[in-house]
C-alpha positions as YAML, in Angstrom:
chain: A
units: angstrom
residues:
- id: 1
  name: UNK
  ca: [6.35, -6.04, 4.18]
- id: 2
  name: UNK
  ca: [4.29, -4.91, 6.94]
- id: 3
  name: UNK
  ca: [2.84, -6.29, 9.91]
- id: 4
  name: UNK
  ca: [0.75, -5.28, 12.28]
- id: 5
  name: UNK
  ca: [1.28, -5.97, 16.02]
- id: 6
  name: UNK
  ca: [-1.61, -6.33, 18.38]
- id: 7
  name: UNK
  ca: [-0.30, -5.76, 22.16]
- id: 8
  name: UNK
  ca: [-1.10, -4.38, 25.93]
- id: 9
  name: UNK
  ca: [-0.80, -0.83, 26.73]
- id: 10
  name: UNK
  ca: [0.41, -2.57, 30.04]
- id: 11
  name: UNK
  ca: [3.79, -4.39, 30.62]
- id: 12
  name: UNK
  ca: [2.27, -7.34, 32.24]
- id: 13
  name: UNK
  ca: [3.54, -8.78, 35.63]
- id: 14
  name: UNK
  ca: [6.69, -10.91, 34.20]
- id: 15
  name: UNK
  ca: [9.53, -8.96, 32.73]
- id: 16
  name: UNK
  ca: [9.56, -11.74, 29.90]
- id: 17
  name: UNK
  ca: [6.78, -9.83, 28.47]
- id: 18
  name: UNK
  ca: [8.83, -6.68, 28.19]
- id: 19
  name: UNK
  ca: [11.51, -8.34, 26.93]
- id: 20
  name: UNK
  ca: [9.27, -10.19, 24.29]
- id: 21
  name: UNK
  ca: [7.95, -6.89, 23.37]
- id: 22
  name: UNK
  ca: [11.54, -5.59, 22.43]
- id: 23
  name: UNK
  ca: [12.91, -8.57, 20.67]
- id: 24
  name: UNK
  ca: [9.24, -8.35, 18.00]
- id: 25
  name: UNK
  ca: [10.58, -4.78, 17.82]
- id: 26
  name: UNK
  ca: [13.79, -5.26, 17.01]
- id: 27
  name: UNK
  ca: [13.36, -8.28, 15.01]
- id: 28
  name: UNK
  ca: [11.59, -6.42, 12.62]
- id: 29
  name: UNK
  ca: [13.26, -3.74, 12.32]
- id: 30
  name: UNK
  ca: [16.30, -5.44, 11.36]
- id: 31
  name: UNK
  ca: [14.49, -7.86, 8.64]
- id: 32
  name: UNK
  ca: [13.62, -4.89, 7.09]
- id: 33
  name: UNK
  ca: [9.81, -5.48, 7.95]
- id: 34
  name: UNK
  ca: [7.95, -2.12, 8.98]
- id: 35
  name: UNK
  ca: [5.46, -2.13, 11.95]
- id: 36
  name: UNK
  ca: [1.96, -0.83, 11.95]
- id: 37
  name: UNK
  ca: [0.58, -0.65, 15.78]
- id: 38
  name: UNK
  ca: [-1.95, 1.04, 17.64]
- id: 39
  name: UNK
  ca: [0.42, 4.29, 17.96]
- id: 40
  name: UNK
  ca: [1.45, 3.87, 22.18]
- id: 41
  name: UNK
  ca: [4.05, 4.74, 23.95]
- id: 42
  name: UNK
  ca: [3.46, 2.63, 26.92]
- id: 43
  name: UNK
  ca: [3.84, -0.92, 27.76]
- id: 44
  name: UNK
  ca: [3.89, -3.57, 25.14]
- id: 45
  name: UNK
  ca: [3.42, -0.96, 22.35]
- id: 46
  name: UNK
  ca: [5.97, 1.27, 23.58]
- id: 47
  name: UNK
  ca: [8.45, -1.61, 23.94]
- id: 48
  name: UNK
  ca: [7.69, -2.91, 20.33]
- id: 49
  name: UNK
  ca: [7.95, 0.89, 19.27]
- id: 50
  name: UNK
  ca: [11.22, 1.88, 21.32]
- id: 51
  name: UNK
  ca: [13.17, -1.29, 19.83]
- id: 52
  name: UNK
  ca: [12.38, -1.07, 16.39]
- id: 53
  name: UNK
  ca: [13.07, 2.91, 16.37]
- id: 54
  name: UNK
  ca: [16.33, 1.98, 18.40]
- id: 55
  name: UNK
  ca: [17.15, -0.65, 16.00]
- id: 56
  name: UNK
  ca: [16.66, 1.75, 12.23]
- id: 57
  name: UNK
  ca: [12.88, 0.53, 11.76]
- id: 58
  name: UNK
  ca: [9.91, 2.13, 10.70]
- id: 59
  name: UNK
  ca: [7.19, 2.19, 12.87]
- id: 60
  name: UNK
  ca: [3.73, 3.61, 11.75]
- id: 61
  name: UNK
  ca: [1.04, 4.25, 14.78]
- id: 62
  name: UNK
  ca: [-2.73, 4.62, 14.97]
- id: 63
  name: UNK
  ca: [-4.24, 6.00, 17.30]
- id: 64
  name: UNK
  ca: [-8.24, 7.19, 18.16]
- id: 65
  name: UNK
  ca: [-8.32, 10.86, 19.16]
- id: 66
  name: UNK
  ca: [-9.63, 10.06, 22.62]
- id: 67
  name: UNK
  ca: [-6.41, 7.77, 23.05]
- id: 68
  name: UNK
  ca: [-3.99, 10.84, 21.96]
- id: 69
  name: UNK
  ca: [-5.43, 13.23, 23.99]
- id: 70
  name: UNK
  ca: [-4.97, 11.01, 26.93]
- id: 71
  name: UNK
  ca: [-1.13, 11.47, 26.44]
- id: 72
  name: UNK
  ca: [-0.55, 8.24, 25.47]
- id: 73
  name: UNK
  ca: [0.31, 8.44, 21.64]
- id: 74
  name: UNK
  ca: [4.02, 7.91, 20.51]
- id: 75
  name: UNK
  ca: [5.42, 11.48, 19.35]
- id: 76
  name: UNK
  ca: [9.00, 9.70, 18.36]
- id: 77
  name: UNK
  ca: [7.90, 7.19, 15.99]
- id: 78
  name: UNK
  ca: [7.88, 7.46, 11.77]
- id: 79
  name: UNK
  ca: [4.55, 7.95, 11.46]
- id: 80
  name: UNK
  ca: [1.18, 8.17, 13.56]
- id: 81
  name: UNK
  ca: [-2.04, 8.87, 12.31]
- id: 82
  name: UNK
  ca: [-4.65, 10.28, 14.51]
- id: 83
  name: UNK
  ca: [-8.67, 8.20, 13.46]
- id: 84
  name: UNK
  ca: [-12.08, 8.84, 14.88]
- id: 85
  name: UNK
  ca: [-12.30, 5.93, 16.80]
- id: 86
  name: UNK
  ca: [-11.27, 2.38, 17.58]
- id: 87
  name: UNK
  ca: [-13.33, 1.08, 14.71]
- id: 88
  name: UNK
  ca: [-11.85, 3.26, 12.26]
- id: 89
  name: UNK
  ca: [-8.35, 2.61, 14.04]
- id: 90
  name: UNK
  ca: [-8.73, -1.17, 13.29]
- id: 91
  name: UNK
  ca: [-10.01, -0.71, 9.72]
- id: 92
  name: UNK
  ca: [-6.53, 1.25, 9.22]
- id: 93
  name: UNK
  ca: [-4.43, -0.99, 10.44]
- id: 94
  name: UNK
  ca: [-5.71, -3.79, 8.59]
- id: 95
  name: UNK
  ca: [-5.24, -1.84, 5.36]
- id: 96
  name: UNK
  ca: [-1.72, -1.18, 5.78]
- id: 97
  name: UNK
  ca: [-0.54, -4.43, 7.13]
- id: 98
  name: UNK
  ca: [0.34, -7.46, 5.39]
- id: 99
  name: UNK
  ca: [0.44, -9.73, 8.13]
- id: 100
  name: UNK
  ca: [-1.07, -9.91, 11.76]
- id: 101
  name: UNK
  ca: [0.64, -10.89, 14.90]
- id: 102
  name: UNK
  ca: [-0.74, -10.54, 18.64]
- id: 103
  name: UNK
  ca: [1.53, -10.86, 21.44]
- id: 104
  name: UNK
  ca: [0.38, -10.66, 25.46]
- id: 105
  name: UNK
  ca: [-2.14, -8.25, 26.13]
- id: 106
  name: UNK
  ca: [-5.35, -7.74, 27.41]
- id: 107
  name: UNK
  ca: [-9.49, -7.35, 26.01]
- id: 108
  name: UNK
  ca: [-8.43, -5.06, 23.54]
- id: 109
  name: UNK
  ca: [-5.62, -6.94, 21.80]
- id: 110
  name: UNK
  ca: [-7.67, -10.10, 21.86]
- id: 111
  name: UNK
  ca: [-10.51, -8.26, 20.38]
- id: 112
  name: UNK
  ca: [-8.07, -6.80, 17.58]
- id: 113
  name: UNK
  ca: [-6.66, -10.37, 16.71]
- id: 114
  name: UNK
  ca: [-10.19, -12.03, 16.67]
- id: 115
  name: UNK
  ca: [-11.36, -9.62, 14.07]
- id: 116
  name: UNK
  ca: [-8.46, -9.94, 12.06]
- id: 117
  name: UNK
  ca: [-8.74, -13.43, 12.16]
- id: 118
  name: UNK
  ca: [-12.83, -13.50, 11.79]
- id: 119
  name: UNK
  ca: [-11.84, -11.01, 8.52]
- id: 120
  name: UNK
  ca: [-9.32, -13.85, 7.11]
- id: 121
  name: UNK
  ca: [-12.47, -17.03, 7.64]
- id: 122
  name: UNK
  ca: [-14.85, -14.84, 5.83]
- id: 123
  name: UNK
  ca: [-12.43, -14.41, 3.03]
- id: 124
  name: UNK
  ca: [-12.55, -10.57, 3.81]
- id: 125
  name: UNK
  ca: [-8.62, -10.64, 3.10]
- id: 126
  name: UNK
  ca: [-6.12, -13.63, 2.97]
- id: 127
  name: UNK
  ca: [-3.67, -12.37, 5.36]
- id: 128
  name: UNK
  ca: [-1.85, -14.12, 7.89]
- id: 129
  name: UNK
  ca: [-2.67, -13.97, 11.56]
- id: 130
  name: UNK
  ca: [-0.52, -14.91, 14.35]
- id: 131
  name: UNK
  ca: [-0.19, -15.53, 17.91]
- id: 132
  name: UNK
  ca: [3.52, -15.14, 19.29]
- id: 133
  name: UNK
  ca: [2.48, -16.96, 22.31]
- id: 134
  name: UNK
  ca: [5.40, -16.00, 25.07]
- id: 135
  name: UNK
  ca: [5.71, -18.25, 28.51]
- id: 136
  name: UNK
  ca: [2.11, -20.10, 27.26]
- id: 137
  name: UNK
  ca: [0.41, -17.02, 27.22]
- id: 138
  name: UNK
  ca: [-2.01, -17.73, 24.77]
- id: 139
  name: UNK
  ca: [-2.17, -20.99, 25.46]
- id: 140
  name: UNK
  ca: [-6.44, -20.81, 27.63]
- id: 141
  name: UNK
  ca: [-6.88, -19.26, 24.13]
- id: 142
  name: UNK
  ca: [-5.67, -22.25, 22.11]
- id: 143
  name: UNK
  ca: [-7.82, -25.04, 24.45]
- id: 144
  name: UNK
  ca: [-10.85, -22.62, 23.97]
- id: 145
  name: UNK
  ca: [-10.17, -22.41, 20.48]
- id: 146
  name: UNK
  ca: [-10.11, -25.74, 19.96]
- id: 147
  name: UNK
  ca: [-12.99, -26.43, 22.32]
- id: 148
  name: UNK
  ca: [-15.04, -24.86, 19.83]
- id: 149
  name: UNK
  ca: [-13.66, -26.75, 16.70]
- id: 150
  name: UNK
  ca: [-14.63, -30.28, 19.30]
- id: 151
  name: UNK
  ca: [-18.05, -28.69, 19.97]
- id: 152
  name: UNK
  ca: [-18.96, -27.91, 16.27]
- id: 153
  name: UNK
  ca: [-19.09, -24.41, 15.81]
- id: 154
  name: UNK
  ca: [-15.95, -23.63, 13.70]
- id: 155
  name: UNK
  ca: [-13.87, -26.06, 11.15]
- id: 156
  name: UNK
  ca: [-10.57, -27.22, 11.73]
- id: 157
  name: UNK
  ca: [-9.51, -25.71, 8.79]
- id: 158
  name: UNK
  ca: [-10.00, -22.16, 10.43]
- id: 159
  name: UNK
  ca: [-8.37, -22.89, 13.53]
- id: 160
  name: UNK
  ca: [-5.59, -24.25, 11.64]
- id: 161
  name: UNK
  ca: [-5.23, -20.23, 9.93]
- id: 162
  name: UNK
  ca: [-3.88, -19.16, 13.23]
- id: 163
  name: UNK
  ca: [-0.20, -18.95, 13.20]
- id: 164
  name: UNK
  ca: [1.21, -19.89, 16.52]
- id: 165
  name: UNK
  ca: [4.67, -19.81, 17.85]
- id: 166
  name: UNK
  ca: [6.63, -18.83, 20.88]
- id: 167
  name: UNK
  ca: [9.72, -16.89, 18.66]
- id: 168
  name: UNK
  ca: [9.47, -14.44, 16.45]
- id: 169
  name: UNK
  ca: [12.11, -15.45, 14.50]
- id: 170
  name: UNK
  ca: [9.78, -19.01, 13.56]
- id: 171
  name: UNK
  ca: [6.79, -16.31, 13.03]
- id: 172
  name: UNK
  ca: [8.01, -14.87, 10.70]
- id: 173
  name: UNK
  ca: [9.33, -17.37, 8.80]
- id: 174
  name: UNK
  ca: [5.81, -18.99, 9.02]
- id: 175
  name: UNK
  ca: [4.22, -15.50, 8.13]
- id: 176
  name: UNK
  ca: [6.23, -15.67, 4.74]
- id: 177
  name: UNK
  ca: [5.69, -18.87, 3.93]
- id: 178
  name: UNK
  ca: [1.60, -18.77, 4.71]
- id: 179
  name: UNK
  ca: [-0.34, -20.18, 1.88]
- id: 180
  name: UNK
  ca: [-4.04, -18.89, 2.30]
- id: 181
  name: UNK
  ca: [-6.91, -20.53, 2.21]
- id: 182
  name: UNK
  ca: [-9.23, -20.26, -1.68]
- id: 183
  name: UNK
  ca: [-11.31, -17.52, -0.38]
- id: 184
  name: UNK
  ca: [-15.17, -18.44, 0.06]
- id: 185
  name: UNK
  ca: [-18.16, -17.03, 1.96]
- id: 186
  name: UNK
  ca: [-17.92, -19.23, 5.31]
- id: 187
  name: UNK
  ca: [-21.01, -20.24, 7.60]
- id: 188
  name: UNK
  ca: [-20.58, -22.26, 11.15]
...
């Protein structure tokens, strides 16, 4: 199995981040699940990275071109592959994975989960998406979500697709155990 993990290229202000970050990494590694991740070597992605390489895993990066030459692309990992751009980077990382989880981040790693998830509602794939919401994190995200099931603009039924938990351990488990949705074209 593989799973791709959507985090910050920042640490975040509270070491419990960090520490998240490391545990997903490690985790992972030693259930024998690889990782597929946008290919950092700082913050978040570097923590994910360093503990699953640390712990025996394999640990697959993209990364766009304008990212590497930045000096920000993990050189120690099993494998990273070098795309055009952040379109083709998410495209990639959605055909490798299996699974999707987000933890703490910023604009990009909500924008990365969003389409996964929007992909999964429109039947694009059937593959579980998760958010491993640390310290509450995620939880403005989860009111706003459902704020817009209340409101009309999305069914309960897709809300309920998200995966949420604060361990990994219980995200996973959930993450096996998904049952997807029949797959249909979706409007509203």
């Amino acid at each position: 199995m593989r799973i791709a993990v959507y985090c910050g290229s920042h640490g975040g202000n509270n070491s419990i981040y960090l520490e998240a970050a490391r545990k997903v990494g490690h985790f992972l590694a030693t259930s024998s699940i690889e990782i597929v991740y946008g290919g950092g070597k700082v913050g978040m992605m570097g923590a994910v990275a360093d503990a699953a390489l640390a712990a025996g895993g394999t640990v697959c990066g993209i990364i766009p071109v304008a990212l590497q030459e930045k000096e920000l692309a993990h050189q120690g990992i099993s494998q990273l592959e070098v795309v055009k751009d952040m379109h083709e980077r998410k495209a990639r990382m959605a055909e490798l994975s299996d699974a999707f989880i987000a933890l703490p981040g910023a604009a990009g790693t909500l924008e990365e989960f969003f389409e996964a998830w929007t992909w999964a509602q429109l039947g694009y794939h059937q593959k579980p998406c998760g958010l491993l919401n640390v310290a509450g994190f995620f939880d403005p995200q989860l009111s706003m979500i459902d704020r817009i099931v209340e409101e009309g603009f999305m069914k309960a039924s897709h809300r309920d697709m998200v995966i949420v938990s604060d361990e990994i351990e219980d995200m996973v488990r959930k993450i096996k155990a998904y049952q997807p949705p029949a797959p249909k074209w979706v409007t509203g």
